[in-house]
Amino acid sequence: MFDVLYQVKGTPKLAAMDTMNYWIERTNAELRETLKHVDILMINDFETRQLSNEHNLLRAARHIFKMGPSTLVVKRGEYGAMLVDKHGVFCVPAFPLEEPHDPTGAGDSFAGGFMGYLASVGSTNDAALRRAMVYGSVMGSFAVERFGLDRLLTLKKSEIHARARHFAKLTQFKL
Amino acid sequence: MFDVLYQVKGTPKLAAMDTMNYWIERTNAELRETLKHVDILMINDFETRQLSNEHNLLRAARHIFKMGPSTLVVKRGEYGAMLVDKHGVFCVPAFPLEEPHDPTGAGDSFAGGFMGYLASVGSTNDAALRRAMVYGSVMGSFAVERFGLDRLLTLKKSEIHARARHFAKLTQFKL
């Protein structure tokens, strides 16, 4: 990861990183050094607790912010994802599917959708980050519909936007 | 539960029921008979799977609709709650708290907030059910802030509405 960052000419506008239990356990010092240069950390709830040594995710986030990242995205599998930053917390559910076929790659598809959306709009303000969470969840939900990359290979932009609107229907309410 | 329903004069406008593993396992026949007269079933994800014999919650909901209820509210603890009915699915996260003190009664407080809201507006349309999910989650979140009923005993209406607005901030996005 650090090697990849070094290859970016100049200072990258935004660096996001995923990591996992293997690196947290085996190469913690190098991971902590790399985290100093990371803006957004995207990990699952187990990894969040492992890295921060905190069970509560809000306290875990505050702990992780001291390590470098200013934004934490916690991926929670079938329960969706949660973003924590200085603005507060934003939650998005996982898309309810009757027959998820293969969870492999859901988290990576989420990361791709999230970063791809931010890159496409060139912004990281609160509204953009919320939409990035939705598009990440959209891509994760398509990824699990078929085995491997099968569903992503046939995916159309119109389907992506339609599912994003479906996420709105899934979560929006008026007080 | 059936005894309680019988005590209602005339046909109740709306009957909601909670149940648990004990009744699902020990008095399944009576439970199934009672379910025929229930509109909204509010149970946790474990109970949903146990009652329907389906792991997938959408398939479980379709199964449960055949038993009587037309609306299923699945309580998912720290992951929030999900409503499934003929309109589709609505998800609300749990309110992120740094120090939840006592999860006892969170589900019952949720049910109280949910039904109390519906009773106060006299409607069960889609918009009302969504708001009921939010007010249920609001009450559940207050319940866990202190031990037993302590927090609910001092709770003000203004605090309830303020937290409902906080739930909006937690979940709303614009595409």
Coordinates of C-alpha atoms in Angstrom, one line a residue:
Chain A
M1 CA 0.0 0.0 0.0
F2 CA 2.8 2.4 1.0
D3 CA 4.6 1.4 -2.3
V4 CA 1.5 2.3 -4.2
L5 CA 1.2 5.7 -2.5
Y6 CA 4.8 6.4 -3.4
Q7 CA 4.1 5.9 -7.1
V8 CA 1.6 8.7 -7.1
K9 CA 3.3 11.8 -8.4
G10 CA 2.8 14.8 -6.1
T11 CA 0.5 14.5 -3.1
P12 CA -2.6 12.5 -3.9
K13 CA -5.9 14.4 -3.4
L14 CA -7.4 11.6 -1.5
A15 CA -6.0 8.2 -0.3
A16 CA -8.3 5.4 0.7
M17 CA -7.2 2.1 2.0
D18 CA -8.7 -1.3 2.8
T19 CA -6.9 -3.7 5.1
M20 CA -7.5 -7.0 6.9
N21 CA -6.8 -9.1 9.9
Y22 CA -3.6 -10.6 8.4
W23 CA -1.9 -7.2 8.1
I24 CA -3.3 -5.9 11.4
E25 CA -1.9 -8.9 13.2
R26 CA 1.3 -9.6 11.2
T27 CA 2.6 -6.2 10.1
N28 CA 1.0 -3.8 12.5
A29 CA 4.0 -1.3 12.6
E30 CA 4.1 -0.9 8.8
L31 CA 0.3 -0.7 8.7
R32 CA 0.3 2.1 11.4
E33 CA 3.0 3.9 9.4
T34 CA 0.9 3.7 6.2
L35 CA -2.3 4.8 8.0
K36 CA -0.6 8.2 8.7
H37 CA -1.0 8.9 5.0
V38 CA -4.5 7.6 4.5
D39 CA -7.6 9.8 4.4
I40 CA -10.3 7.1 4.3
L41 CA -10.0 3.7 5.9
M42 CA -12.6 1.2 4.7
I43 CA -12.7 -2.0 6.7
N44 CA -15.3 -4.4 8.2
D45 CA -16.6 -4.2 11.7
F46 CA -14.4 -7.1 12.9
E47 CA -11.3 -5.4 11.5
T48 CA -12.4 -2.0 13.0
R49 CA -12.5 -3.6 16.5
Q50 CA -9.3 -5.4 16.0
L51 CA -7.3 -2.4 14.8
S52 CA -8.7 0.0 17.5
N53 CA -9.0 -2.5 20.4
E54 CA -12.4 -1.0 21.0
H55 CA -15.7 -2.8 20.7
N56 CA -17.9 0.2 20.3
L57 CA -17.6 1.5 16.7
L58 CA -17.9 5.2 17.5
R59 CA -15.1 4.9 20.1
A60 CA -13.2 2.8 17.6
A61 CA -13.5 5.5 15.0
R62 CA -12.1 8.2 17.3
H63 CA -9.2 5.9 18.0
I64 CA -8.6 5.3 14.3
F65 CA -8.8 9.1 13.6
K66 CA -5.7 9.5 15.8
M67 CA -3.8 7.1 13.6
G68 CA -4.2 9.3 10.5
P69 CA -7.5 8.7 8.6
S70 CA -10.2 11.4 8.9
T71 CA -13.0 9.2 7.6
L72 CA -13.8 5.6 8.6
V73 CA -16.1 3.4 6.5
V74 CA -17.2 0.3 8.4
K75 CA -18.5 -2.4 6.1
R76 CA -21.0 -4.6 7.9
G77 CA -21.9 -7.3 5.3
E78 CA -25.6 -8.0 5.2
Y79 CA -26.2 -5.1 7.6
G80 CA -24.8 -2.4 5.3
A81 CA -22.2 0.2 5.9
M82 CA -21.5 3.1 8.2
L83 CA -19.4 6.2 7.6
V84 CA -18.0 8.1 10.5
D85 CA -16.2 11.5 10.2
K86 CA -16.2 14.9 11.8
H87 CA -19.7 15.6 10.5
G88 CA -21.1 12.6 12.3
V89 CA -22.4 9.2 11.2
F90 CA -24.1 8.1 8.0
C91 CA -25.6 4.7 7.6
V92 CA -26.7 2.8 4.5
P93 CA -28.3 -0.7 4.6
A94 CA -27.3 -3.5 2.4
F95 CA -29.7 -4.0 -0.5
P96 CA -32.2 -6.8 0.4
L97 CA -31.8 -9.6 -2.0
E98 CA -33.7 -12.8 -2.0
E99 CA -30.9 -14.9 -3.4
P100 CA -27.4 -13.5 -2.9
H101 CA -25.2 -16.0 -4.8
D102 CA -21.7 -15.2 -3.8
P103 CA -20.5 -12.7 -1.2
T104 CA -16.9 -12.8 -2.5
G105 CA -15.8 -9.4 -3.7
A106 CA -18.7 -7.5 -2.2
G107 CA -16.5 -5.3 0.0
D108 CA -14.1 -4.6 -2.9
S109 CA -17.0 -3.8 -5.2
F110 CA -18.2 -1.5 -2.5
A111 CA -14.8 0.2 -2.4
G112 CA -14.7 0.5 -6.2
G113 CA -18.2 2.1 -6.3
F114 CA -17.4 4.4 -3.5
M115 CA -14.1 5.7 -4.9
G116 CA -15.3 5.6 -8.5
Y117 CA -18.2 7.9 -7.5
L118 CA -15.9 10.3 -5.7
A119 CA -13.5 10.4 -8.6
S120 CA -16.4 11.1 -11.0
V121 CA -17.6 14.1 -9.1
G122 CA -14.2 15.4 -7.8
S123 CA -15.6 16.2 -4.4
T124 CA -15.5 14.8 -0.9
N125 CA -18.0 17.0 0.8
D126 CA -20.6 15.5 3.1
A127 CA -23.3 15.1 0.3
A128 CA -20.8 13.5 -2.0
L129 CA -19.6 11.1 0.6
R130 CA -23.2 10.0 1.4
R131 CA -23.8 9.4 -2.3
A132 CA -20.5 7.5 -2.5
M133 CA -21.7 5.2 0.3
V134 CA -24.9 4.6 -1.7
Y135 CA -23.0 3.8 -5.0
G136 CA -20.6 1.6 -3.1
S137 CA -23.6 -0.3 -1.7
V138 CA -25.1 -0.5 -5.1
M139 CA -22.0 -2.1 -6.6
G140 CA -21.7 -4.4 -3.6
S141 CA -25.3 -5.6 -4.1
F142 CA -24.7 -6.3 -7.8
A143 CA -21.5 -8.1 -7.1
V144 CA -23.2 -10.7 -4.9
E145 CA -26.0 -11.4 -7.4
R146 CA -23.9 -13.8 -9.4
F147 CA -20.7 -15.7 -9.0
G148 CA -17.4 -13.9 -9.3
L149 CA -17.5 -10.9 -11.7
D150 CA -20.4 -12.3 -13.8
R151 CA -23.0 -9.6 -12.8
L152 CA -20.5 -6.7 -13.0
L153 CA -19.5 -7.7 -16.5
T154 CA -23.0 -7.2 -17.9
L155 CA -23.9 -4.2 -15.7
K156 CA -25.3 -1.1 -17.4
K157 CA -25.1 2.5 -16.0
S158 CA -28.9 2.7 -16.1
E159 CA -29.1 -0.3 -13.8
I160 CA -26.7 1.3 -11.3
H161 CA -28.7 4.5 -11.2
A162 CA -32.0 2.7 -10.9
R163 CA -30.6 0.7 -7.9
A164 CA -29.3 3.9 -6.3
R165 CA -32.9 5.3 -6.5
H166 CA -34.1 2.0 -5.0
F167 CA -31.7 2.7 -2.0
A168 CA -33.4 6.0 -1.6
K169 CA -36.8 4.3 -1.4
L170 CA -35.4 1.8 1.1
T171 CA -34.2 4.4 3.6
Q172 CA -36.0 7.7 3.1
F173 CA -38.7 9.1 5.3
K174 CA -40.3 12.4 6.0
L175 CA -40.9 13.6 9.6
Chain B
M1 CA -52.0 -12.8 23.2
F2 CA -55.1 -14.4 21.8
D3 CA -56.8 -13.7 25.2
V4 CA -55.8 -10.1 24.9
L5 CA -57.2 -9.8 21.4
Y6 CA -60.5 -11.3 22.6
Q7 CA -60.9 -8.6 25.2
V8 CA -60.9 -5.9 22.5
K9 CA -64.5 -5.0 21.7
G10 CA -65.3 -5.3 18.1
T11 CA -62.6 -5.9 15.5
P12 CA -59.4 -4.1 16.4
K13 CA -58.2 -1.6 13.7
L14 CA -54.6 -2.9 13.9
A15 CA -53.1 -5.8 15.9
A16 CA -49.4 -6.1 16.3
M17 CA -47.6 -8.9 18.1
D18 CA -44.2 -9.7 19.4
T19 CA -43.2 -13.3 20.1
M20 CA -40.0 -15.2 21.1
N21 CA -38.2 -18.5 20.7
Y22 CA -40.0 -19.9 23.7
W23 CA -43.4 -19.7 22.1
I24 CA -42.2 -20.6 18.7
E25 CA -40.7 -23.8 20.1
R26 CA -43.2 -24.8 22.8
T27 CA -46.6 -23.6 21.7
N28 CA -46.2 -23.4 17.9
A29 CA -49.8 -24.4 17.1
E30 CA -51.4 -21.8 19.4
L31 CA -48.9 -19.2 18.0
R32 CA -49.9 -20.0 14.4
E33 CA -53.6 -19.7 15.3
T34 CA -53.0 -16.3 16.9
L35 CA -50.9 -15.1 13.9
K36 CA -54.0 -15.4 11.7
H37 CA -55.4 -12.4 13.5
V38 CA -52.3 -10.3 13.6
D39 CA -51.5 -7.5 11.1
I40 CA -48.0 -6.6 12.2
L41 CA -45.5 -9.1 13.5
M42 CA -42.4 -7.6 15.3
I43 CA -39.7 -10.0 16.0
N44 CA -35.9 -10.2 15.9
D45 CA -33.9 -11.7 13.0
F46 CA -33.3 -15.0 14.9
E47 CA -37.0 -15.4 15.6
T48 CA -37.8 -14.5 12.0
R49 CA -35.6 -17.3 10.8
Q50 CA -36.9 -19.7 13.4
L51 CA -40.5 -19.1 12.7
S52 CA -40.2 -19.2 8.9
N53 CA -37.5 -21.8 8.6
E54 CA -35.9 -19.5 6.1
H55 CA -32.5 -17.9 6.5
N56 CA -33.1 -15.1 4.0
L57 CA -35.2 -12.4 5.5
L58 CA -37.2 -11.5 2.4
R59 CA -38.1 -15.1 1.8
A60 CA -38.9 -15.4 5.5
A61 CA -41.2 -12.4 5.2
R62 CA -43.1 -14.0 2.3
H63 CA -43.5 -17.2 4.4
I64 CA -44.8 -15.3 7.4
F65 CA -47.3 -13.3 5.3
K66 CA -49.0 -16.6 4.5
M67 CA -49.5 -17.1 8.2
G68 CA -51.5 -14.0 8.6
P69 CA -49.5 -10.8 9.2
S70 CA -49.3 -8.4 6.3
T71 CA -46.3 -6.5 7.7
L72 CA -43.1 -7.9 9.3
V73 CA -40.8 -5.7 11.4
V74 CA -37.5 -7.4 12.0
K75 CA -35.6 -6.0 14.9
R76 CA -31.8 -6.4 14.4
G77 CA -30.3 -5.0 17.6
E78 CA -27.3 -2.8 17.0
Y79 CA -28.0 -3.1 13.3
G80 CA -31.4 -1.4 13.4
A81 CA -34.7 -2.6 12.1
M82 CA -36.3 -3.6 8.8
L83 CA -39.9 -3.4 7.7
V84 CA -41.2 -5.6 5.0
D85 CA -44.7 -5.3 3.5
K86 CA -46.4 -5.3 0.1
H87 CA -44.8 -1.8 -0.6
G88 CA -41.4 -3.3 -0.3
V89 CA -38.7 -2.9 2.3
F90 CA -37.8 0.0 4.6
C91 CA -34.6 0.0 6.8
V92 CA -33.6 2.1 9.7
P93 CA -30.3 1.9 11.5
A94 CA -29.9 1.7 15.2
F95 CA -28.8 5.0 16.7
P96 CA -25.0 5.0 17.2
L97 CA -24.3 5.4 20.9
E98 CA -20.8 5.6 22.4
E99 CA -21.9 4.0 25.7
P100 CA -25.1 1.9 25.5
H101 CA -25.7 0.9 29.1
D102 CA -28.3 -1.8 29.1
P103 CA -29.9 -3.4 26.0
T104 CA -32.8 -4.9 28.1
G105 CA -36.1 -3.6 26.9
A106 CA -34.8 -2.0 23.7
G107 CA -37.1 -4.2 21.6
D108 CA -40.1 -3.5 23.7
S109 CA -39.4 0.2 23.8
F110 CA -39.1 0.0 20.0
A111 CA -42.6 -1.7 19.8
G112 CA -44.0 1.0 22.2
G113 CA -42.7 3.9 20.1
F114 CA -43.8 2.2 16.9
M115 CA -47.3 1.5 18.0
G116 CA -47.6 4.7 20.0
Y117 CA -46.7 6.7 16.9
L118 CA -49.3 4.9 14.7
A119 CA -52.0 5.3 17.4
S120 CA -51.2 9.0 17.6
V121 CA -51.6 9.6 13.9
G122 CA -54.4 7.1 13.3
S123 CA -52.9 5.9 10.0
T124 CA -50.9 3.0 8.7
N125 CA -50.0 4.2 5.3
D126 CA -46.5 3.8 4.0
A127 CA -45.3 7.2 5.2
A128 CA -46.8 6.6 8.7
L129 CA -45.2 3.2 8.9
R130 CA -41.8 4.6 8.0
R131 CA -42.1 7.3 10.7
A132 CA -43.3 4.6 13.1
M133 CA -40.1 2.7 12.4
V134 CA -38.1 5.9 13.2
Y135 CA -39.9 6.6 16.4
G136 CA -39.6 3.0 17.5
S137 CA -35.8 3.2 16.9
V138 CA -35.8 6.5 18.8
M139 CA -37.4 5.0 21.9
G140 CA -35.2 1.9 21.6
S141 CA -32.1 4.1 21.6
F142 CA -33.2 6.0 24.7
A143 CA -34.0 2.8 26.5
V144 CA -30.5 1.5 26.2
E145 CA -28.9 4.8 27.4
R146 CA -29.5 4.0 31.1
F147 CA -30.3 1.0 33.2
G148 CA -33.9 -0.3 33.2
L149 CA -36.5 2.4 32.7
D150 CA -34.3 5.3 34.1
R151 CA -33.9 7.2 30.8
L152 CA -37.5 6.8 29.7
L153 CA -38.8 8.1 33.0
T154 CA -37.1 11.5 32.4
L155 CA -37.6 11.7 28.7
K156 CA -39.2 14.8 27.2
K157 CA -41.2 15.0 23.9
S158 CA -38.7 17.6 22.6
E159 CA -35.9 15.1 23.1
I160 CA -37.9 12.4 21.2
H161 CA -38.5 14.7 18.2
A162 CA -34.9 15.9 18.2
R163 CA -33.6 12.4 18.0
A164 CA -36.0 11.6 15.2
R165 CA -34.5 14.5 13.3
H166 CA -31.0 13.0 14.1
F167 CA -32.2 9.8 12.5
A168 CA -32.9 11.7 9.4
K169 CA -29.4 13.1 9.4
L170 CA -28.1 9.6 9.9
T171 CA -29.8 8.2 6.8
Q172 CA -30.8 10.8 4.3
F173 CA -29.0 11.5 1.1
K174 CA -29.8 13.2 -2.2
L175 CA -29.0 11.6 -5.5

